[in-house]
Amino acid sequence: MTSPFSRRRQNNSSETSKGKAGKTPETQPPGYAPRSDGGPWWRIRLFRGMVNDIRRRSPYYLSDWTDAWNYRVVPATVYMYFANILPALAFSLDMIIKTDMQFGVNEVLLSSVLGAVVFSVLACQPLVIVGVTGPITVFNYTVYDIMAPSGTNYLAFMCWIGLWSLVFHWILAITNSCNWLRYVTRFPCDIFGFYVAFIYLQKGIQVLERLGDDAPFYLSVMVAILVFAIAYACGELGKSSLFTHPVRVFLKDYGTPLTVVFFTGFVHMGKMAGVYQETLPTGKSFFPTADRGWFVHFWDIKLGEVFLAIPFAILLTVLFWFDHNVSSLIAQGTEFPLRKPAGFHWDLFLLGLTTGIAGLLGLPFPNGLIPQAPFHTESLCVTEVVADEDENGTGKGHYEFKATHVVEQRVSNLAQGLLTLGTMSGPLLVVLHLIPQGVFAGLFFIMGFQALEANGITDKILFFCRDAALTPPNHPLKSIKRRSAIWLFVAIELVGFGATFAITQTVAAVGFPIFIFALIPVRALLLPKWLSPHELSILDEPTASPFTMESVSGTYGGKEQVLDAPEGPSDSGNESEAKKASRGLSASATGSGLFHGPGRSEEELAELGEARRNDDSQLRVGDADAYGVARRRNSTGRRAGDDDEIEMHGLGKSR
């Protein structure tokens, strides 16, 4: 079934052509400013991306606050508070030990507050949850391992990394670098997600290793396994048909926090009370962990070390450009029926601001969180009950929940940030100090397992392991004639993951962002030489919907690109079939599945939003018919040919 979004693009294709020919369309999107000169691809119009981001999003700023008057906002706020703070506490435990208490609980919490307040109030996409991630934790203690032996003032050095990175972020935002996000498909995102999942699992093992080999160790191992098992069981019950819908949603949302609370007290029962348990170290309320003030003396450092911070800042900027933008893309993924436009350039500018402020305050640098960002969007989905019917319209006796729209607002992100700020108070710090380290190991295990479970690489590996007789005949991967093509794609993904994970186990771990960033040209330049367009359209797909990607010149990859791609050496007829099947969906697309117009560069299309000149003017908060539908998932492991809506059973996992 063709989605209403695709139908609308087809209906307006003739009008769009008129606009491209030089005539003024009847309607214009907010902030649209037509230009007659296309210019070469390398021409950069400074600030244009940020300006157009603000112009597109500013008409919705008031509704971003008024739309919060919805029943989904309160449970989403509470859910995201726990989903954000529990991993943050686990990362703070890691940094307390590996940075000699330079970064602790209060620093991590305040960093999350900084990101939440800035992005909820000022960002073009306030749904993205910003905080301390696993990769930045690795970056922080790797820099400490490199610089501490030389006697360098660590916090001052990190401050200069943040200040230099602020400059680099702003340069990238001003020069519209986010236009290159069109090349960020599921391929690099899945590899990065696979890497993050294994980082979580590794951290859990490392927490237990530090506890020795006596009674505290064995008790902590038991607690970690039980936390993992019960938290996983709550998640599975939330997806099952057992109990009533409110009970399932409650178990899925609050099963993990309640598990943490229970096992914090469980270790003090019976004979276990006599076993000493390592707990989370905490400091004074609203004060840094170390004996210092909040403002870092960034001048207390040698001049040579100021410039030595530049290469570290470049690596940090590369990491954040990829990590934060991927978080934003996944939070606005194809499965979410979003109605309000994105703004990647402006949000990158804000990310540079928070990076510089965090450096001055001696905080870990915050950026977009995976999987918390997509979890936030998913928790705000409003669903309806849809009966499952056969071809004749007869009910099959069961139903499913499908998303109708997302409550797009700023209050839930701001509120969870303020709750995090309250966690820095004395009474709550006392409570946090009671949590055993074995519980945090269990948290790392459940986060890592859930991230692996929802990853595209895992889907493909399970396809190979599954009994072919029990694999649905309409499984997407079955449409690929060359099984070796699937093996090759998965092997390249695993090699990319292995290289990234291996370097983080060495002193060169600070350079792992380069490996992650290199995955983008590998997908865009190398894979098309080895795999046919049809095969790539099945194995890979754009991360976000065309609606979201219009601000960065459209999408790259996916089924629409098959139309105009040259036939590969291994198509064996699949390409022509794909073209016939996809011809109706891409009537208004030219080039490589993009919204191109003659005489315009890709950058200018992104800046001017030409693809939306007919669509955006119709977009309103209440226009559910045009954009308030969920886009189909084409990823492997999901059914091909599904309708344009997807199942949002409670608050499920996001990729």
Short mmCIF file of C-alpha atoms in Angstrom, two decimals, residues 94-95 98-99 134 136-146 154 199 202-203 206 504 509:
data_model
loop_
_atom_site.label_atom_id
_atom_site.label_comp_id
_atom_site.label_asym_id
_atom_site.label_seq_id
_atom_site.Cartn_x
_atom_site.Cartn_y
_atom_site.Cartn_z
CA ASP A 94 33.14 3.60 35.69
CA MET A 95 34.57 7.13 35.49
CA LYS A 98 39.20 5.27 35.97
CA THR A 99 39.64 9.05 36.32
CA GLY A 134 29.27 4.91 26.74
CA ILE A 136 32.28 9.48 25.71
CA THR A 137 33.04 7.53 28.89
CA VAL A 138 35.69 5.60 26.96
CA PHE A 139 37.01 8.87 25.52
CA ASN A 140 37.24 10.53 28.95
CA TYR A 141 39.23 7.87 30.75
CA THR A 142 41.44 7.22 27.71
CA VAL A 143 42.46 10.89 27.72
CA TYR A 144 43.13 10.55 31.45
CA ASP A 145 45.35 7.52 30.87
CA ILE A 146 47.33 9.46 28.25
CA TYR A 154 43.28 16.84 33.61
CA ILE A 199 30.69 -1.76 25.43
CA GLN A 202 32.11 -5.27 28.77
CA LYS A 203 31.44 -2.64 31.42
CA GLN A 206 34.60 -5.09 34.42
CA THR A 504 39.05 0.82 22.23
CA ALA A 509 41.09 4.16 21.99
#
